[in-house]
């Protein structure tokens, strides 16, 4: 066991003394030492209940003959960070989370690791740490929250953000806004739909790092508590079996995760995060594979924000095991998982209980999966779109560019009703380097939707979108503006052509004009020139590389 180095031999008497100060007995030194990375936070609804789940994990570890050691890492709520300087820190927090877990685990030489997580950047950050450390690891996601209900309809994060645009457009009173504000988040857990947090929970399960049923079991459920305890038990056995992330995180496992993501219509942020996790696992995962898998994977779950169903309904319908059972003919069924069994062994007894929530392959929501990768002279290295959230009439679109160099500039123009039907909003210098931090654009996209422009206006950015975004919203444009990508030289009234079926994204100028514009382009000074974000901007790569750090 790795922990032998910090507990055996005469020279380790000082370390044993310190362990004993923590309650470790002489008998415990013969047992596996298990770290629990807990991202509990009182500032994040998705994490405010994780201390309760940590108790069940520790009980499971002890019952299986291990010794648990809980430590903490940071957690941000993207909803709170949205629309102001806080969102600059969201994606960069992913790297801090991965690094902080690496530091603690390596310093303490834990034998195994339980990753207790739930929200947008925390789950991928923890999965990156697992891949990097390559010690037996299991992910426990904290579960979705229930939906709020207002006048008989579900309300949630999308509802409250879009309500701001509805008030601006005179479609809703401030009194109604207040009522939705009071009930949109009814309790602990990750946001109720297939937003980024739940997308990543489903990916953690489908890639093989969580126990079956973990992703959709609700935060308030006893099922979640039992899964937490079973995960604690299982990690001790994984240490004894020497079952490591490298045994699980194969190319086939990543392809399984992408298939499930496409079938669910998950967040475009999954592209960033899976690319980053694959980078840590030393698995090649080019951007094109997402589009290739999307074209052959039907979208079978019509989930919020674009569809009607929430995670509670997905759980009742059979959860991810049932989804994977439907998809069995396009999955790698022999891929290994944390159970010590293959994907097929995990899902063979799964049952679909509601064919409206989890549809059969011959009656999909859409014939192709949820994410498309577009390329063209505006995005030579690619851009990402959540196809399942696009109105059918907007799958092809041409219009004049309305160019903004920050989210704030664009938001001001939208709320001042300066955007016309047919416009293509360009928000640039918001990529990983230029932002810095690649902010999510939920505020402008929600305002567009709330003002009734979702079927006539497109939005393009080198930043990214929340899982709650809907409409013709294309993000991750690479190379980004701050790296001298073509998006940096778009001008107002340039004609932008978008053809989703052909996966094309172009600015209608000739090659010579593009070359001329790029030759005179000059980088802008950093928006933030101090602290972590300043350092981050020098290290980070564009979105097509997952927003990961350059290797020295």
Short mmCIF file of C-alpha atoms in Angstrom, two decimals:
data_model
loop_
_atom_site.label_atom_id
_atom_site.label_comp_id
_atom_site.label_asym_id
_atom_site.label_seq_id
_atom_site.Cartn_x
_atom_site.Cartn_y
_atom_site.Cartn_z
CA UNK A 1 0.00 0.00 0.00
CA UNK A 2 1.15 3.55 -0.76
CA UNK A 3 0.54 4.57 2.85
CA UNK A 4 3.28 2.22 4.10
CA UNK A 5 5.79 4.99 3.48
CA UNK A 6 4.16 7.20 6.13
CA UNK A 7 3.48 4.57 8.77
CA UNK A 8 6.20 1.87 8.82
CA UNK A 9 9.70 1.71 10.28
CA UNK A 10 11.56 3.32 13.16
CA UNK A 11 12.12 6.49 11.14
CA UNK A 12 8.33 6.94 10.77
CA UNK A 13 7.66 7.19 14.50
CA UNK A 14 7.03 10.96 14.17
CA UNK A 15 4.44 10.35 11.43
CA UNK A 16 2.76 7.58 13.47
CA UNK A 17 2.57 9.93 16.39
CA UNK A 18 0.82 12.53 14.24
CA UNK A 19 -1.61 9.93 12.87
CA UNK A 20 -2.36 8.84 16.45
CA UNK A 21 -3.15 12.46 17.30
CA UNK A 22 -5.89 12.14 14.65
CA UNK A 23 -7.38 9.10 16.35
CA UNK A 24 -5.55 6.36 14.43
CA UNK A 25 -4.88 3.25 16.54
CA UNK A 26 -2.04 0.75 16.25
CA UNK A 27 -4.47 -1.68 14.62
CA UNK A 28 -5.45 0.92 12.00
CA UNK A 29 -1.92 0.96 10.59
CA UNK A 30 -2.65 -2.42 8.99
CA UNK A 31 -5.65 -0.98 7.09
CA UNK A 32 -5.90 1.05 3.87
CA UNK A 33 -5.85 4.82 4.39
CA UNK A 34 -8.61 6.39 2.31
CA UNK A 35 -8.84 10.10 1.50
CA UNK A 36 -12.24 11.75 1.07
CA UNK A 37 -12.08 14.94 -0.99
CA UNK A 38 -15.20 16.76 0.20
CA UNK A 39 -16.30 19.91 -1.62
CA UNK A 40 -18.90 20.84 1.02
CA UNK A 41 -19.68 24.57 1.00
CA UNK A 42 -22.34 26.69 2.64
CA UNK A 43 -22.26 29.00 -0.40
CA UNK A 44 -23.38 26.40 -2.98
CA UNK A 45 -26.86 24.77 -2.96
CA UNK A 46 -25.47 21.71 -4.72
CA UNK A 47 -22.90 21.20 -1.95
CA UNK A 48 -24.59 22.35 1.23
CA UNK A 49 -25.60 18.76 2.11
CA UNK A 50 -22.33 17.01 1.31
CA UNK A 51 -21.19 16.84 4.95
CA UNK A 52 -24.14 14.52 5.57
CA UNK A 53 -23.10 12.26 2.70
CA UNK A 54 -19.49 12.28 3.93
CA UNK A 55 -20.67 10.58 7.13
CA UNK A 56 -22.16 7.72 5.11
CA UNK A 57 -18.99 7.40 3.04
CA UNK A 58 -16.88 7.18 6.20
CA UNK A 59 -19.23 4.58 7.67
CA UNK A 60 -18.82 2.51 4.50
CA UNK A 61 -15.04 2.79 4.58
CA UNK A 62 -14.89 1.71 8.22
CA UNK A 63 -17.27 -1.20 7.71
CA UNK A 64 -15.08 -2.52 4.86
CA UNK A 65 -11.90 -2.28 6.94
CA UNK A 66 -10.43 1.07 5.87
CA UNK A 67 -9.50 4.26 7.70
CA UNK A 68 -11.15 7.44 6.33
CA UNK A 69 -9.51 10.87 6.27
CA UNK A 70 -11.72 13.73 5.11
CA UNK A 71 -10.26 16.89 3.60
CA UNK A 72 -11.76 19.76 1.66
CA UNK A 73 -11.45 21.60 -1.62
CA UNK A 74 -13.15 24.69 -3.01
CA UNK A 75 -16.54 24.93 -4.71
CA UNK A 76 -18.18 27.77 -6.66
CA UNK A 77 -21.83 28.15 -7.65
CA UNK A 78 -21.97 29.25 -11.28
CA UNK A 79 -25.42 30.74 -10.75
CA UNK A 80 -24.10 33.10 -8.09
CA UNK A 81 -20.98 33.87 -10.14
CA UNK A 82 -22.97 34.54 -13.32
CA UNK A 83 -22.92 37.94 -15.03
CA UNK A 84 -20.14 39.67 -13.06
CA UNK A 85 -16.43 39.33 -12.30
CA UNK A 86 -17.08 36.14 -10.32
CA UNK A 87 -17.66 34.14 -13.51
CA UNK A 88 -14.05 34.80 -14.52
CA UNK A 89 -13.09 32.44 -11.70
CA UNK A 90 -15.43 29.56 -12.47
CA UNK A 91 -13.55 27.55 -15.11
CA UNK A 92 -10.13 28.41 -13.60
CA UNK A 93 -11.36 26.93 -10.31
CA UNK A 94 -11.34 23.52 -12.03
CA UNK A 95 -7.54 23.54 -12.20
CA UNK A 96 -7.24 24.62 -8.56
CA UNK A 97 -9.52 21.76 -7.50
CA UNK A 98 -7.47 19.18 -9.40
CA UNK A 99 -4.21 20.61 -8.09
CA UNK A 100 -5.39 20.86 -4.47
CA UNK A 101 -6.50 17.21 -4.41
CA UNK A 102 -3.20 16.13 -5.95
CA UNK A 103 -1.29 18.05 -3.26
CA UNK A 104 -3.18 16.56 -0.32
CA UNK A 105 -3.24 12.98 -1.63
CA UNK A 106 0.43 12.91 -2.56
CA UNK A 107 1.54 14.54 0.71
CA UNK A 108 -0.43 12.01 2.77
CA UNK A 109 0.18 9.01 0.49
CA UNK A 110 -3.43 7.83 0.72
CA UNK A 111 -4.11 4.38 -0.70
CA UNK A 112 -7.49 5.26 -2.19
CA UNK A 113 -9.66 8.27 -2.85
CA UNK A 114 -13.37 9.10 -2.66
CA UNK A 115 -14.34 12.24 -4.58
CA UNK A 116 -17.45 13.86 -3.08
CA UNK A 117 -18.68 16.47 -5.53
CA UNK A 118 -21.73 17.85 -7.34
CA UNK A 119 -21.48 21.05 -9.34
CA UNK A 120 -20.16 22.32 -12.63
CA UNK A 121 -16.38 22.62 -12.32
CA UNK A 122 -15.94 20.58 -9.17
CA UNK A 123 -16.86 17.22 -10.70
CA UNK A 124 -14.51 17.51 -13.72
CA UNK A 125 -11.76 18.94 -11.52
CA UNK A 126 -12.03 15.92 -9.25
CA UNK A 127 -12.09 13.51 -12.20
CA UNK A 128 -8.97 15.21 -13.57
CA UNK A 129 -7.29 14.65 -10.20
CA UNK A 130 -8.29 10.97 -10.22
CA UNK A 131 -6.82 10.48 -13.68
CA UNK A 132 -3.62 12.32 -12.77
CA UNK A 133 -3.04 10.55 -9.46
CA UNK A 134 -4.03 7.12 -10.79
CA UNK A 135 -4.76 5.56 -7.41
CA UNK A 136 -8.01 3.65 -6.75
CA UNK A 137 -10.72 6.34 -6.90
CA UNK A 138 -14.52 6.52 -6.87
CA UNK A 139 -16.78 9.52 -7.53
CA UNK A 140 -19.86 10.26 -5.42
CA UNK A 141 -22.00 13.03 -6.90
CA UNK A 142 -24.36 14.74 -4.46
CA UNK A 143 -27.49 14.45 -6.58
CA UNK A 144 -30.01 16.78 -8.22
CA UNK A 145 -32.44 19.04 -6.40
CA UNK A 146 -36.19 18.93 -6.86
CA UNK A 147 -37.92 21.34 -9.24
CA UNK A 148 -39.74 24.38 -8.00
CA UNK A 149 -43.39 24.66 -8.99
CA UNK A 150 -45.16 27.91 -9.89
CA UNK A 151 -48.75 27.95 -11.16
CA UNK A 152 -48.53 24.26 -11.98
CA UNK A 153 -45.31 24.43 -14.03
CA UNK A 154 -41.73 23.57 -13.17
CA UNK A 155 -39.43 26.49 -12.46
CA UNK A 156 -35.68 26.43 -12.05
CA UNK A 157 -32.45 28.24 -12.90
CA UNK A 158 -33.54 28.76 -16.51
CA UNK A 159 -36.89 30.16 -15.42
CA UNK A 160 -35.43 32.78 -13.11
CA UNK A 161 -32.72 33.94 -15.52
CA UNK A 162 -35.18 34.16 -18.43
CA UNK A 163 -37.68 35.97 -16.22
CA UNK A 164 -35.25 38.91 -16.09
CA UNK A 165 -35.62 39.28 -19.87
CA UNK A 166 -39.40 38.88 -19.60
CA UNK A 167 -39.61 41.73 -17.09
CA UNK A 168 -37.42 43.88 -19.38
CA UNK A 169 -39.73 43.10 -22.31
CA UNK A 170 -42.83 43.93 -20.27
CA UNK A 171 -44.08 40.33 -20.36
CA UNK A 172 -43.86 39.79 -16.62
CA UNK A 173 -44.33 41.95 -13.56
CA UNK A 174 -41.69 42.37 -10.89
CA UNK A 175 -44.16 40.83 -8.44
CA UNK A 176 -44.26 37.61 -10.47
CA UNK A 177 -40.47 37.68 -10.74
CA UNK A 178 -40.30 37.80 -6.94
CA UNK A 179 -42.58 34.76 -6.63
CA UNK A 180 -40.42 32.72 -9.01
CA UNK A 181 -37.30 33.96 -7.23
CA UNK A 182 -38.67 32.55 -3.97
CA UNK A 183 -39.24 29.00 -5.26
CA UNK A 184 -36.89 28.37 -8.21
CA UNK A 185 -34.36 26.58 -5.94
CA UNK A 186 -36.40 24.53 -3.46
CA UNK A 187 -33.58 22.74 -1.64
CA UNK A 188 -30.16 21.13 -1.69
CA UNK A 189 -28.74 19.53 -4.81
CA UNK A 190 -27.50 20.38 -8.29
CA UNK A 191 -29.88 22.29 -10.60
CA UNK A 192 -32.80 20.07 -11.62
CA UNK A 193 -32.25 19.66 -15.39
CA UNK A 194 -29.53 18.45 -17.74
CA UNK A 195 -27.35 21.42 -16.92
CA UNK A 196 -23.59 21.11 -16.58
CA UNK A 197 -23.60 19.69 -13.04
CA UNK A 198 -25.98 16.84 -13.83
CA UNK A 199 -24.39 16.32 -17.24
CA UNK A 200 -21.06 15.70 -15.51
CA UNK A 201 -22.67 13.44 -12.90
CA UNK A 202 -24.13 11.35 -15.72
CA UNK A 203 -20.73 11.31 -17.42
CA UNK A 204 -19.02 10.19 -14.18
CA UNK A 205 -21.43 7.26 -13.99
CA UNK A 206 -21.39 6.33 -17.68
CA UNK A 207 -17.59 6.55 -17.91
CA UNK A 208 -17.38 4.08 -15.04
CA UNK A 209 -16.16 6.17 -12.08
CA UNK A 210 -19.44 6.20 -10.08
CA UNK A 211 -21.62 3.34 -8.90
CA UNK A 212 -24.71 2.60 -11.03
CA UNK A 213 -27.61 4.88 -10.08
CA UNK A 214 -25.43 7.57 -8.53
CA UNK A 215 -25.99 10.33 -11.10
CA UNK A 216 -29.78 10.69 -10.91
CA UNK A 217 -30.47 9.71 -7.30
CA UNK A 218 -31.81 12.87 -5.70
CA UNK A 219 -29.89 14.88 -3.11
CA UNK A 220 -32.75 14.49 -0.62
CA UNK A 221 -33.20 10.74 -1.15
CA UNK A 222 -32.24 7.84 1.08
CA UNK A 223 -30.99 6.17 -2.12
CA UNK A 224 -28.24 8.79 -2.31
CA UNK A 225 -27.20 8.06 1.27
CA UNK A 226 -27.03 4.33 0.54
CA UNK A 227 -24.94 4.91 -2.60
CA UNK A 228 -22.57 7.06 -0.55
CA UNK A 229 -22.12 4.28 1.99
CA UNK A 230 -21.68 1.63 -0.72
CA UNK A 231 -19.08 3.84 -2.40
CA UNK A 232 -17.15 3.99 0.87
CA UNK A 233 -17.24 0.21 1.10
CA UNK A 234 -16.30 -0.22 -2.54
CA UNK A 235 -13.19 1.99 -2.43
CA UNK A 236 -11.60 -0.26 0.19
CA UNK A 237 -12.12 -3.28 -2.06
CA UNK A 238 -10.77 -1.31 -5.03
CA UNK A 239 -7.55 -0.69 -3.10
CA UNK A 240 -7.21 -4.39 -2.37
CA UNK A 241 -7.92 -5.18 -6.05
CA UNK A 242 -5.59 -2.38 -7.22
CA UNK A 243 -8.33 -1.16 -9.58
CA UNK A 244 -7.12 2.24 -10.76
CA UNK A 245 -8.51 5.01 -13.00
CA UNK A 246 -6.14 3.94 -15.78
CA UNK A 247 -8.00 0.60 -15.85
CA UNK A 248 -11.29 2.47 -16.32
CA UNK A 249 -10.54 5.66 -18.25
CA UNK A 250 -9.81 4.10 -21.63
CA UNK A 251 -10.71 5.54 -25.02
CA UNK A 252 -13.72 3.18 -25.05
CA UNK A 253 -14.93 4.57 -21.71
CA UNK A 254 -14.69 8.14 -22.99
CA UNK A 255 -16.66 7.15 -26.08
CA UNK A 256 -19.34 5.59 -23.84
CA UNK A 257 -19.57 8.83 -21.88
CA UNK A 258 -19.95 10.85 -25.08
CA UNK A 259 -22.68 8.51 -26.36
CA UNK A 260 -24.66 8.92 -23.14
CA UNK A 261 -24.12 12.67 -23.15
CA UNK A 262 -25.47 12.90 -26.70
CA UNK A 263 -28.48 10.75 -25.83
CA UNK A 264 -29.26 13.01 -22.88
CA UNK A 265 -28.76 16.31 -24.73
CA UNK A 266 -26.21 17.40 -22.14
CA UNK A 267 -24.36 20.67 -21.67
CA UNK A 268 -21.74 21.83 -24.19
CA UNK A 269 -19.39 22.24 -21.24
CA UNK A 270 -19.00 18.46 -21.30
CA UNK A 271 -16.77 18.90 -24.36
CA UNK A 272 -14.36 21.10 -22.41
CA UNK A 273 -14.32 18.85 -19.39
CA UNK A 274 -14.07 15.47 -21.11
CA UNK A 275 -11.20 16.84 -23.19
CA UNK A 276 -9.43 17.99 -20.03
CA UNK A 277 -10.01 14.66 -18.22
CA UNK A 278 -8.77 12.74 -21.26
CA UNK A 279 -5.66 14.92 -21.30
CA UNK A 280 -4.90 13.87 -17.70
CA UNK A 281 -5.62 10.23 -18.55
CA UNK A 282 -3.27 10.41 -21.59
CA UNK A 283 -6.15 9.43 -23.88
CA UNK A 284 -6.45 11.05 -27.33
CA UNK A 285 -9.87 12.68 -27.66
CA UNK A 286 -9.95 15.05 -30.66
CA UNK A 287 -12.83 17.50 -30.95
CA UNK A 288 -14.10 15.74 -34.06
CA UNK A 289 -14.99 12.59 -32.08
CA UNK A 290 -17.83 14.46 -30.36
CA UNK A 291 -19.44 15.32 -33.67
CA UNK A 292 -18.83 11.84 -35.08
CA UNK A 293 -20.53 10.19 -32.11
CA UNK A 294 -23.37 12.74 -32.13
CA UNK A 295 -24.23 11.89 -35.73
CA UNK A 296 -24.74 8.20 -34.88
CA UNK A 297 -26.35 8.60 -31.46
CA UNK A 298 -30.07 9.41 -31.15
CA UNK A 299 -31.21 11.98 -28.62
CA UNK A 300 -33.63 9.95 -26.48
CA UNK A 301 -34.16 12.02 -23.31
CA UNK A 302 -35.90 15.39 -23.68
CA UNK A 303 -34.46 17.05 -20.60
CA UNK A 304 -34.65 20.56 -19.25
CA UNK A 305 -33.78 23.28 -20.19
CA UNK A 306 -34.89 22.60 -23.78
CA UNK A 307 -37.30 19.77 -22.89
CA UNK A 308 -39.93 19.14 -20.21
CA UNK A 309 -38.29 16.49 -18.02
CA UNK A 310 -36.17 16.96 -14.90
CA UNK A 311 -33.74 14.63 -13.14
CA UNK A 312 -36.39 13.39 -10.72
CA UNK A 313 -38.29 12.03 -13.72
CA UNK A 314 -35.12 10.51 -15.18
CA UNK A 315 -34.47 8.78 -11.86
CA UNK A 316 -38.03 7.43 -11.73
CA UNK A 317 -37.70 6.21 -15.33
CA UNK A 318 -34.65 4.07 -14.49
CA UNK A 319 -31.73 6.50 -14.45
CA UNK A 320 -28.48 6.15 -16.36
CA UNK A 321 -28.45 2.31 -16.25
CA UNK A 322 -31.76 2.32 -18.15
CA UNK A 323 -30.48 4.89 -20.64
CA UNK A 324 -27.37 2.78 -21.26
CA UNK A 325 -29.50 -0.36 -21.62
CA UNK A 326 -31.38 1.35 -24.49
CA UNK A 327 -28.04 2.37 -26.04
CA UNK A 328 -26.37 -1.02 -25.58
CA UNK A 329 -25.76 -1.62 -29.28
CA UNK A 330 -23.62 1.52 -29.62
CA UNK A 331 -21.70 1.23 -26.34
CA UNK A 332 -18.48 -0.57 -25.49
CA UNK A 333 -20.09 -3.06 -23.13
CA UNK A 334 -16.86 -4.68 -21.97
CA UNK A 335 -15.42 -1.45 -20.54
CA UNK A 336 -14.37 -1.76 -16.88
CA UNK A 337 -16.06 0.25 -14.09
CA UNK A 338 -15.51 0.96 -10.38
CA UNK A 339 -17.78 -1.97 -9.53
CA UNK A 340 -15.05 -4.29 -10.78
CA UNK A 341 -17.52 -5.42 -13.42
CA UNK A 342 -18.08 -4.44 -17.03
CA UNK A 343 -20.64 -1.94 -18.28
CA UNK A 344 -22.85 -4.77 -19.49
CA UNK A 345 -22.77 -6.55 -16.13
CA UNK A 346 -23.84 -3.29 -14.49
CA UNK A 347 -26.76 -2.53 -16.82
CA UNK A 348 -28.08 -5.90 -18.02
CA UNK A 349 -30.87 -5.97 -15.43
CA UNK A 350 -31.84 -2.29 -15.84
CA UNK A 351 -35.43 -1.48 -16.73
CA UNK A 352 -37.01 1.51 -18.44
CA UNK A 353 -40.12 2.49 -16.47
CA UNK A 354 -41.25 5.46 -18.55
CA UNK A 355 -40.86 5.45 -22.35
CA UNK A 356 -41.74 9.14 -22.53
CA UNK A 357 -38.73 10.11 -20.42
CA UNK A 358 -36.31 7.51 -21.82
CA UNK A 359 -37.46 6.89 -25.36
CA UNK A 360 -36.75 3.80 -27.47
CA UNK A 361 -34.32 4.13 -30.37
CA UNK A 362 -37.15 3.99 -32.91
CA UNK A 363 -38.89 6.98 -31.32
CA UNK A 364 -36.13 9.47 -30.42
CA UNK A 365 -36.53 13.15 -29.65
CA UNK A 366 -33.99 13.79 -32.42
CA UNK A 367 -32.28 11.32 -34.72
CA UNK A 368 -28.87 12.71 -33.81
CA UNK A 369 -27.23 13.59 -30.50
CA UNK A 370 -27.18 16.82 -28.63
CA UNK A 371 -23.86 18.43 -29.56
CA UNK A 372 -22.46 19.57 -32.90
CA UNK A 373 -18.93 20.73 -33.72
CA UNK A 374 -18.88 23.48 -36.35
CA UNK A 375 -15.88 24.65 -38.37
CA UNK A 376 -15.18 27.30 -40.99
CA UNK A 377 -13.19 30.46 -41.52
CA UNK A 378 -14.63 31.93 -38.31
CA UNK A 379 -13.68 28.85 -36.25
CA UNK A 380 -10.77 27.00 -37.91
CA UNK A 381 -10.19 24.83 -34.84
CA UNK A 382 -13.86 24.31 -34.11
CA UNK A 383 -16.84 25.64 -32.18
CA UNK A 384 -19.50 23.86 -30.14
CA UNK A 385 -23.30 24.02 -30.24
CA UNK A 386 -26.03 22.31 -28.23
CA UNK A 387 -28.22 21.26 -31.19
CA UNK A 388 -31.08 19.98 -29.07
CA UNK A 389 -31.66 23.48 -27.68
CA UNK A 390 -31.87 25.15 -31.14
CA UNK A 391 -35.29 25.99 -32.65
CA UNK A 392 -35.63 24.08 -35.96
CA UNK A 393 -36.02 27.29 -37.98
CA UNK A 394 -32.62 28.50 -36.73
CA UNK A 395 -30.59 25.49 -37.88
CA UNK A 396 -29.50 27.64 -40.82
CA UNK A 397 -29.12 31.37 -40.38
CA UNK A 398 -27.51 34.36 -42.05
CA UNK A 399 -27.35 37.79 -40.54
CA UNK A 400 -25.30 40.89 -39.82
CA UNK A 401 -22.72 40.77 -37.04
CA UNK A 402 -23.22 42.87 -33.92
CA UNK A 403 -19.78 42.84 -32.33
CA UNK A 404 -19.03 43.25 -28.60
CA UNK A 405 -15.70 42.89 -26.82
CA UNK A 406 -17.21 41.74 -23.52
CA UNK A 407 -20.33 40.16 -22.07
CA UNK A 408 -21.18 43.41 -20.30
CA UNK A 409 -21.24 45.38 -23.57
CA UNK A 410 -23.53 42.81 -25.16
CA UNK A 411 -25.84 42.60 -22.15
CA UNK A 412 -26.26 46.38 -22.12
CA UNK A 413 -27.24 46.40 -25.80
CA UNK A 414 -29.68 43.52 -25.34
CA UNK A 415 -31.45 45.08 -22.36
CA UNK A 416 -31.55 48.45 -24.16
CA UNK A 417 -33.42 46.68 -27.00
CA UNK A 418 -30.67 47.49 -29.52
CA UNK A 419 -30.67 43.98 -31.02
CA UNK A 420 -32.84 43.36 -34.07
CA UNK A 421 -34.36 40.18 -35.44
CA UNK A 422 -31.84 38.40 -37.66
CA UNK A 423 -28.77 39.80 -35.91
CA UNK A 424 -25.76 37.63 -35.05
CA UNK A 425 -24.36 38.77 -31.72
CA UNK A 426 -20.58 38.28 -31.45
CA UNK A 427 -19.15 38.31 -27.92
CA UNK A 428 -15.36 38.00 -28.06
CA UNK A 429 -12.34 38.30 -25.79
CA UNK A 430 -14.20 36.02 -23.36
CA UNK A 431 -12.22 32.82 -24.06
CA UNK A 432 -9.95 31.03 -21.57
CA UNK A 433 -7.09 33.48 -22.17
CA UNK A 434 -9.01 36.61 -23.11
CA UNK A 435 -11.70 36.49 -20.44
CA UNK A 436 -9.68 35.39 -18.66
CA UNK A 437 -11.55 32.30 -17.54
CA UNK A 438 -14.03 31.67 -20.38
CA UNK A 439 -17.16 32.96 -18.71
CA UNK A 440 -20.56 31.38 -19.27
CA UNK A 441 -23.02 33.56 -21.16
CA UNK A 442 -26.29 32.61 -19.46
CA UNK A 443 -27.33 36.19 -18.74
CA UNK A 444 -27.35 37.38 -22.39
CA UNK A 445 -28.77 34.13 -23.77
CA UNK A 446 -31.50 34.06 -21.13
CA UNK A 447 -32.31 37.72 -21.80
CA UNK A 448 -32.61 36.99 -25.54
CA UNK A 449 -34.97 34.10 -24.80
CA UNK A 450 -36.99 36.11 -22.31
CA UNK A 451 -37.42 38.93 -24.82
CA UNK A 452 -38.80 36.57 -27.46
CA UNK A 453 -35.76 36.65 -29.80
CA UNK A 454 -34.65 33.03 -29.45
CA UNK A 455 -36.07 32.14 -32.89
CA UNK A 456 -34.51 35.08 -34.73
CA UNK A 457 -31.16 35.98 -33.14
CA UNK A 458 -27.92 33.97 -32.98
CA UNK A 459 -25.11 34.41 -30.47
CA UNK A 460 -21.48 33.45 -31.12
CA UNK A 461 -18.65 33.61 -28.60
CA UNK A 462 -15.18 32.38 -27.78
CA UNK A 463 -16.57 32.04 -24.27
CA UNK A 464 -18.99 29.32 -23.25
CA UNK A 465 -22.58 28.73 -22.26
CA UNK A 466 -24.40 27.45 -19.24
CA UNK A 467 -26.20 24.14 -19.52
CA UNK A 468 -29.31 26.28 -19.04
CA UNK A 469 -28.75 28.10 -22.35
CA UNK A 470 -31.12 27.54 -25.28
CA UNK A 471 -31.22 28.96 -28.80
CA UNK A 472 -28.70 29.22 -31.64
CA UNK A 473 -25.81 29.85 -29.27
CA UNK A 474 -22.39 28.76 -30.54
CA UNK A 475 -19.47 28.81 -28.11
CA UNK A 476 -15.88 27.65 -27.67
CA UNK A 477 -14.88 29.37 -30.96
CA UNK A 478 -11.23 28.48 -31.45
CA UNK A 479 -8.70 29.97 -31.75
CA UNK A 480 -10.11 32.60 -29.42
CA UNK A 481 -9.84 36.33 -30.06
CA UNK A 482 -7.05 36.84 -27.51
CA UNK A 483 -4.97 34.26 -29.38
CA UNK A 484 -5.48 36.06 -32.70
CA UNK A 485 -8.29 33.86 -34.01
CA UNK A 486 -10.52 35.13 -36.84
CA UNK A 487 -13.27 36.08 -34.38
CA UNK A 488 -10.96 38.93 -33.33
CA UNK A 489 -11.32 40.68 -36.70
CA UNK A 490 -15.08 40.46 -37.29
CA UNK A 491 -16.65 43.89 -37.87
CA UNK A 492 -20.18 45.17 -37.36
CA UNK A 493 -22.44 44.30 -40.30
CA UNK A 494 -20.16 41.54 -41.65
CA UNK A 495 -22.45 38.78 -42.89
CA UNK A 496 -22.23 35.63 -40.76
CA UNK A 497 -23.39 32.31 -42.21
CA UNK A 498 -24.36 29.40 -39.93
CA UNK A 499 -25.31 26.01 -41.33
CA UNK A 500 -25.75 23.48 -38.53
CA UNK A 501 -26.60 20.46 -40.74
CA UNK A 502 -23.39 21.10 -42.73
CA UNK A 503 -21.48 21.97 -39.52
CA UNK A 504 -20.30 25.23 -41.09
CA UNK A 505 -19.59 28.60 -39.46
CA UNK A 506 -18.26 31.33 -41.73
CA UNK A 507 -17.82 35.05 -42.12
CA UNK A 508 -18.64 36.09 -45.68
CA UNK A 509 -15.41 37.85 -46.62
CA UNK A 510 -12.75 36.65 -49.06
CA UNK A 511 -9.45 35.09 -48.01
CA UNK A 512 -7.41 38.16 -48.93
CA UNK A 513 -9.55 40.42 -46.74
CA UNK A 514 -9.26 37.93 -43.86
CA UNK A 515 -5.46 37.88 -44.26
CA UNK A 516 -5.34 41.68 -44.35
CA UNK A 517 -7.40 42.05 -41.18
CA UNK A 518 -5.38 39.44 -39.29
CA UNK A 519 -2.07 41.04 -40.36
CA UNK A 520 -2.96 44.34 -38.66
CA UNK A 521 -4.59 42.82 -35.57
CA UNK A 522 -2.86 43.57 -32.27
CA UNK A 523 -3.44 41.80 -28.92
CA UNK A 524 -5.42 43.68 -26.30
CA UNK A 525 -3.94 44.31 -22.84
CA UNK A 526 -5.02 41.72 -20.22
CA UNK A 527 -8.38 42.55 -18.63
CA UNK A 528 -7.07 41.40 -15.26
CA UNK A 529 -3.42 41.95 -14.42
CA UNK A 530 -3.05 40.58 -10.89
CA UNK A 531 -3.51 37.40 -8.90
CA UNK A 532 -4.46 33.93 -10.05
CA UNK A 533 -6.35 35.00 -13.16
CA UNK A 534 -3.35 36.93 -14.45
CA UNK A 535 -1.15 33.83 -14.07
CA UNK A 536 -3.93 31.66 -15.51
CA UNK A 537 -4.15 33.75 -18.69
CA UNK A 538 -0.49 33.04 -19.50
CA UNK A 539 -0.83 29.27 -19.02
CA UNK A 540 -4.24 28.40 -20.45
CA UNK A 541 -4.92 27.05 -23.95
CA UNK A 542 -7.95 27.62 -26.19
CA UNK A 543 -11.20 25.71 -25.80
CA UNK A 544 -10.41 23.09 -28.44
CA UNK A 545 -7.75 21.82 -26.00
CA UNK A 546 -10.19 21.78 -23.09
CA UNK A 547 -9.02 25.07 -21.59
CA UNK A 548 -6.15 23.12 -20.03
CA UNK A 549 -2.76 24.48 -19.08
CA UNK A 550 0.15 24.29 -21.50
CA UNK A 551 2.68 21.63 -20.61
CA UNK A 552 6.07 23.27 -19.83
#
